[in-house]
Amino acid sequence: MTSVPRYGFIVGGVRVGEVAERAGVNVETLRYYERRGLLPTPHRTPSGHRRYDDETVRFLVAIKETQAVGFTLAEIAEYLRAARRSTAPSDALRVRMAAKIDQIDARVAALRRMRDELARVVGCACTSLDHCTCGAAYLARRGAPPTSRPSLLHITNGESAGNTLRQTALGGAVLPWQDSLHEGPVPALPRHELLRTRARFLAERGWGRQQALLSSLERRDRQLLDALRDDLQVVLWFEHDLYDQLQLLDVLALAYTMGTAPELIVVGSFPGRPSFAGLGELTASELETLWPARRRATPAALEAATSAWAALRAPAPTALADWATRECAELPFLAPALRRLLEELPAPADGLSGTERRALRAVAGGAHSPPAAFVGVQRLEEAPFLGDSWFYRALSALGQGRTRLLETDDGTPLPPPPPLSDSQHFARLELRLTATGERTLRGEADRVELLGIDRWIGGTHVTPANTWRWDATKLELLRPSRR
């Protein structure tokens, strides 16, 4: 037999011991597969030795992989017989195959959830730890800074678009900004205190330990400021929705303090995608087509972002409402995004936020599980921005107390939302509106009076004693009543 590398192509065939070793099975297993008919009888040399080819190794590996996802040897043998026959499989076999497909789909979904959770915890799918700025690389380097500095830093909203950017030919490091600034307090504090406040809020909502979250936010800021100080090319990739526009304000306001101007790629649509929902749905090649359209942030854009960022963080939303009702040529998506943020204030007629009203409408319209309600609400949004976990938090708040607006199908309050509870259990809940919820949805009752309120819109703490309201029809901010 011709000599070949250990994992190269087999020339002339190999003996049973070597093929078993390469495939990761023992010799008895290989012979058992032959007896079961999974493997064809091998060719024998004149001296009587079995000889196998490269295809046999690949086939044995495939059997192991198939078993690993839940197939029995009997099922594998049955499917192989069907595949090798020229006739169509029987109806009974079709039914069993369809059931197996359902099992595989469920396993794929579970693996995807596991992968997404690991990506959230670790932070990235980077191919090199030398200069990557993600949490995974930071942990792998045990907290050490990158050994080499790229000349280009991409900043985007999160890991979905970030991982695709890493697959492009653009090069550079990717820094996801990753903060849901439409949720929780964003007060007018010094930067280090603001980050502490954000870390504490996120930790209280189950997103990790406060110190770990704070370290991640501080490291993120430091990476941006170092890049700006060292005059690296910094390119911001953001979308038109509320989640992205608030992050864009944050980054531009930081850049303004450094006296430098990053480049911008900010989009609200993409050719060939009429229902464009964000950069995360684009392929690497599609992201590359946006590169020539980047432009440097003008002094007017930096000043506008800094002013709007201050308005967001103010203890009263008056300046925020002013920004929401005027157009800004330098930041064309800002005003619609801020109007959507102000919809999270209670409405004058029913005390519901925009998200809460859409949620009640979705459940009333037949979306009787949290995932179904989430999908229904997403369809009602002009520019979807809310993740399912934050949406579930809004659902849970409506399902608390004796005067709750939502409840489970057996009449009990809703449990805490994930990640404070089991996400699969929460997703399986059957939802219904209470009679009080139906009245509130008709504008005959007030959510704040029924459930109270403790909510932050940027720097404004909305409480029963400080209930600012927003009329989305008139685009009018209503001050707290003094009754």
Tab-separated table of C-alpha atoms in Angstrom, residues 100-290:
chain	number	residue	atom	x	y	z
A	100	LYS	CA	-37.833	12.106	13.100
A	101	ILE	CA	-37.653	15.402	11.231
A	102	ASP	CA	-39.742	16.993	13.996
A	103	GLN	CA	-37.312	15.609	16.592
A	104	ILE	CA	-34.338	16.945	14.649
A	105	ASP	CA	-35.978	20.386	14.319
A	106	ALA	CA	-36.553	20.463	18.082
A	107	ARG	CA	-32.930	19.520	18.685
A	108	VAL	CA	-31.703	22.167	16.250
A	109	ALA	CA	-33.830	24.770	18.040
A	110	ALA	CA	-32.448	23.675	21.410
A	111	LEU	CA	-28.885	23.841	20.110
A	112	ARG	CA	-29.527	27.262	18.648
A	113	ARG	CA	-30.829	28.490	22.011
A	114	MET	CA	-27.764	27.016	23.686
A	115	ARG	CA	-25.470	28.639	21.136
A	116	ASP	CA	-27.168	32.024	21.540
A	117	GLU	CA	-26.885	31.814	25.321
A	118	LEU	CA	-23.199	30.920	25.121
A	119	ALA	CA	-22.652	33.788	22.666
A	120	ARG	CA	-24.427	36.155	25.064
A	121	VAL	CA	-22.305	35.019	27.999
A	122	VAL	CA	-19.001	34.752	26.171
A	123	GLY	CA	-19.582	37.474	23.673
A	124	CYS	CA	-18.274	36.497	20.256
A	125	ALA	CA	-17.379	34.108	17.467
A	126	CYS	CA	-14.047	35.688	16.684
A	127	THR	CA	-11.421	33.824	14.703
A	128	SER	CA	-8.401	35.476	16.310
A	129	LEU	CA	-7.762	36.381	19.937
A	130	ASP	CA	-4.765	38.576	19.121
A	131	HIS	CA	-6.648	41.801	18.494
A	132	CYS	CA	-10.331	40.944	19.031
A	133	THR	CA	-12.108	43.185	21.512
A	134	CYS	CA	-14.916	40.808	22.475
A	135	GLY	CA	-15.552	39.266	25.876
A	136	ALA	CA	-14.441	35.823	24.688
A	137	ALA	CA	-11.044	37.114	23.644
A	138	TYR	CA	-10.710	39.115	26.863
A	139	LEU	CA	-11.411	36.014	28.959
A	140	ALA	CA	-9.082	33.853	26.874
A	141	ARG	CA	-6.296	36.384	27.380
A	142	ARG	CA	-7.102	36.412	31.140
A	143	GLY	CA	-7.773	40.120	31.094
A	144	ALA	CA	-4.672	41.120	29.152
A	145	PRO	CA	-5.049	43.769	26.430
A	146	PRO	CA	-4.817	42.722	22.776
A	147	THR	CA	-1.289	41.856	21.692
A	148	SER	CA	-1.747	43.786	18.465
A	149	ARG	CA	-3.821	46.807	17.613
A	150	PRO	CA	-5.851	46.814	14.419
A	151	SER	CA	-6.061	50.029	12.443
A	152	LEU	CA	-9.844	49.735	12.140
A	153	LEU	CA	-12.570	49.373	14.784
A	154	HIS	CA	-16.168	48.570	13.848
A	155	ILE	CA	-18.834	49.392	16.435
A	156	THR	CA	-22.299	47.924	16.086
A	157	ASN	CA	-25.337	47.207	18.213
A	158	GLY	CA	-24.755	43.568	19.177
A	159	GLU	CA	-23.342	40.175	18.332
A	160	SER	CA	-25.657	39.332	15.439
A	161	ALA	CA	-24.325	42.038	13.143
A	162	GLY	CA	-20.946	41.876	14.875
A	163	ASN	CA	-20.334	38.237	14.029
A	164	THR	CA	-21.299	38.839	10.395
A	165	LEU	CA	-18.923	41.803	10.222
A	166	ARG	CA	-16.138	39.483	11.368
A	167	GLN	CA	-16.853	37.321	8.314
A	168	THR	CA	-16.403	40.187	5.840
A	169	ALA	CA	-13.221	41.080	3.985
A	170	LEU	CA	-13.128	44.504	5.682
A	171	GLY	CA	-10.769	43.446	8.461
A	172	GLY	CA	-10.395	45.207	11.781
A	173	ALA	CA	-11.837	44.495	15.222
A	174	VAL	CA	-15.531	44.505	16.106
A	175	LEU	CA	-16.956	46.034	19.287
A	176	PRO	CA	-20.673	45.407	19.985
A	177	TRP	CA	-22.119	48.207	22.148
A	178	GLN	CA	-24.734	45.938	23.719
A	179	ASP	CA	-26.886	47.957	26.082
A	180	SER	CA	-30.680	48.211	25.967
A	181	LEU	CA	-30.831	51.914	26.759
A	182	HIS	CA	-34.593	52.021	26.233
A	183	GLU	CA	-34.908	49.947	29.431
A	184	GLY	CA	-34.053	51.095	32.930
A	185	PRO	CA	-32.360	54.218	34.260
A	186	VAL	CA	-30.045	56.331	32.091
A	187	PRO	CA	-29.610	59.307	34.450
A	188	ALA	CA	-27.473	62.415	34.137
A	189	LEU	CA	-24.550	61.150	36.211
A	190	PRO	CA	-20.796	61.158	35.611
A	191	ARG	CA	-19.821	58.386	33.226
A	192	HIS	CA	-18.466	55.964	35.820
A	193	GLU	CA	-21.604	56.371	37.916
A	194	LEU	CA	-23.829	55.919	34.874
A	195	LEU	CA	-22.115	52.623	34.065
A	196	ARG	CA	-22.550	51.473	37.666
A	197	THR	CA	-26.233	52.316	37.459
A	198	ARG	CA	-26.636	50.391	34.214
A	199	ALA	CA	-24.749	47.369	35.575
A	200	ARG	CA	-26.870	47.318	38.726
A	201	PHE	CA	-30.099	47.504	36.720
A	202	LEU	CA	-29.051	44.741	34.304
A	203	ALA	CA	-27.932	42.524	37.183
A	204	GLU	CA	-31.255	43.014	38.965
A	205	ARG	CA	-32.999	41.873	35.793
A	206	GLY	CA	-31.002	38.656	35.697
A	207	TRP	CA	-28.422	39.424	33.010
A	208	GLY	CA	-25.388	38.551	35.114
A	209	ARG	CA	-23.365	39.587	38.124
A	210	GLN	CA	-23.166	43.323	38.685
A	211	GLN	CA	-19.366	43.453	38.880
A	212	ALA	CA	-18.962	41.385	35.709
A	213	LEU	CA	-21.446	43.582	33.863
A	214	LEU	CA	-19.714	46.729	35.091
A	215	SER	CA	-16.318	45.427	33.996
A	216	SER	CA	-17.721	44.655	30.553
A	217	LEU	CA	-19.205	48.144	30.167
A	218	GLU	CA	-16.023	49.820	31.379
A	219	ARG	CA	-13.885	47.706	29.043
A	220	ARG	CA	-16.183	48.568	26.144
A	221	ASP	CA	-15.877	52.308	26.832
A	222	ARG	CA	-12.115	52.040	27.205
A	223	GLN	CA	-11.737	50.260	23.869
A	224	LEU	CA	-13.664	53.007	22.073
A	225	LEU	CA	-11.848	55.873	23.803
A	226	ASP	CA	-8.431	54.285	23.212
A	227	ALA	CA	-9.232	53.852	19.519
A	228	LEU	CA	-10.326	57.473	19.210
A	229	ARG	CA	-7.298	58.728	21.138
A	230	ASP	CA	-4.934	56.693	18.960
A	231	ASP	CA	-6.592	58.010	15.794
A	232	LEU	CA	-7.785	54.607	14.587
A	233	GLN	CA	-10.413	54.450	11.890
A	234	VAL	CA	-13.672	53.973	13.844
A	235	VAL	CA	-16.801	53.076	11.892
A	236	LEU	CA	-20.251	52.972	13.501
A	237	TRP	CA	-22.762	50.495	12.041
A	238	PHE	CA	-26.285	51.212	13.260
A	239	GLU	CA	-29.909	50.963	12.182
A	240	HIS	CA	-32.980	53.153	12.300
A	241	ASP	CA	-34.785	51.606	15.282
A	242	LEU	CA	-34.924	52.830	18.869
A	243	TYR	CA	-32.439	50.297	20.249
A	244	ASP	CA	-29.767	51.413	17.779
A	245	GLN	CA	-30.482	55.131	17.795
A	246	LEU	CA	-29.971	55.402	21.557
A	247	GLN	CA	-26.683	53.529	21.290
A	248	LEU	CA	-25.659	55.832	18.456
A	249	LEU	CA	-26.285	58.861	20.680
A	250	ASP	CA	-24.178	57.317	23.430
A	251	VAL	CA	-21.220	56.582	21.138
A	252	LEU	CA	-21.309	59.950	19.362
A	253	ALA	CA	-21.526	61.806	22.678
A	254	LEU	CA	-18.408	59.968	23.865
A	255	ALA	CA	-16.652	60.778	20.597
A	256	TYR	CA	-17.571	64.445	21.050
A	257	THR	CA	-15.739	64.503	24.398
A	258	MET	CA	-12.606	63.273	22.593
A	259	GLY	CA	-12.841	65.897	19.864
A	260	THR	CA	-12.824	63.217	17.154
A	261	ALA	CA	-15.335	62.181	14.520
A	262	PRO	CA	-15.973	58.507	13.698
A	263	GLU	CA	-17.409	57.392	10.375
A	264	LEU	CA	-21.081	56.440	10.083
A	265	ILE	CA	-23.025	53.711	8.327
A	266	VAL	CA	-26.609	54.204	9.516
A	267	VAL	CA	-29.357	52.587	7.452
A	268	GLY	CA	-33.111	52.127	7.544
A	269	SER	CA	-33.506	49.985	4.436
A	270	PHE	CA	-31.599	47.671	2.135
A	271	PRO	CA	-32.110	46.943	-1.595
A	272	GLY	CA	-34.026	43.738	-2.194
A	273	ARG	CA	-35.269	43.516	1.404
A	274	PRO	CA	-38.644	45.285	1.547
A	275	SER	CA	-39.190	44.287	5.187
A	276	PHE	CA	-35.662	45.180	6.317
A	277	ALA	CA	-35.402	44.628	10.066
A	278	GLY	CA	-31.740	45.339	10.718
A	279	LEU	CA	-28.081	44.785	9.923
A	280	GLY	CA	-28.134	41.440	11.692
A	281	GLU	CA	-30.187	39.882	8.901
A	282	LEU	CA	-27.684	40.840	6.190
A	283	THR	CA	-24.980	38.548	4.869
A	284	ALA	CA	-21.292	39.400	4.963
A	285	SER	CA	-21.292	40.313	1.276
A	286	GLU	CA	-24.348	42.533	1.766
A	287	LEU	CA	-22.648	44.370	4.627
A	288	GLU	CA	-19.628	44.933	2.400
A	289	THR	CA	-21.806	46.784	-0.138
A	290	LEU	CA	-22.544	49.410	2.550
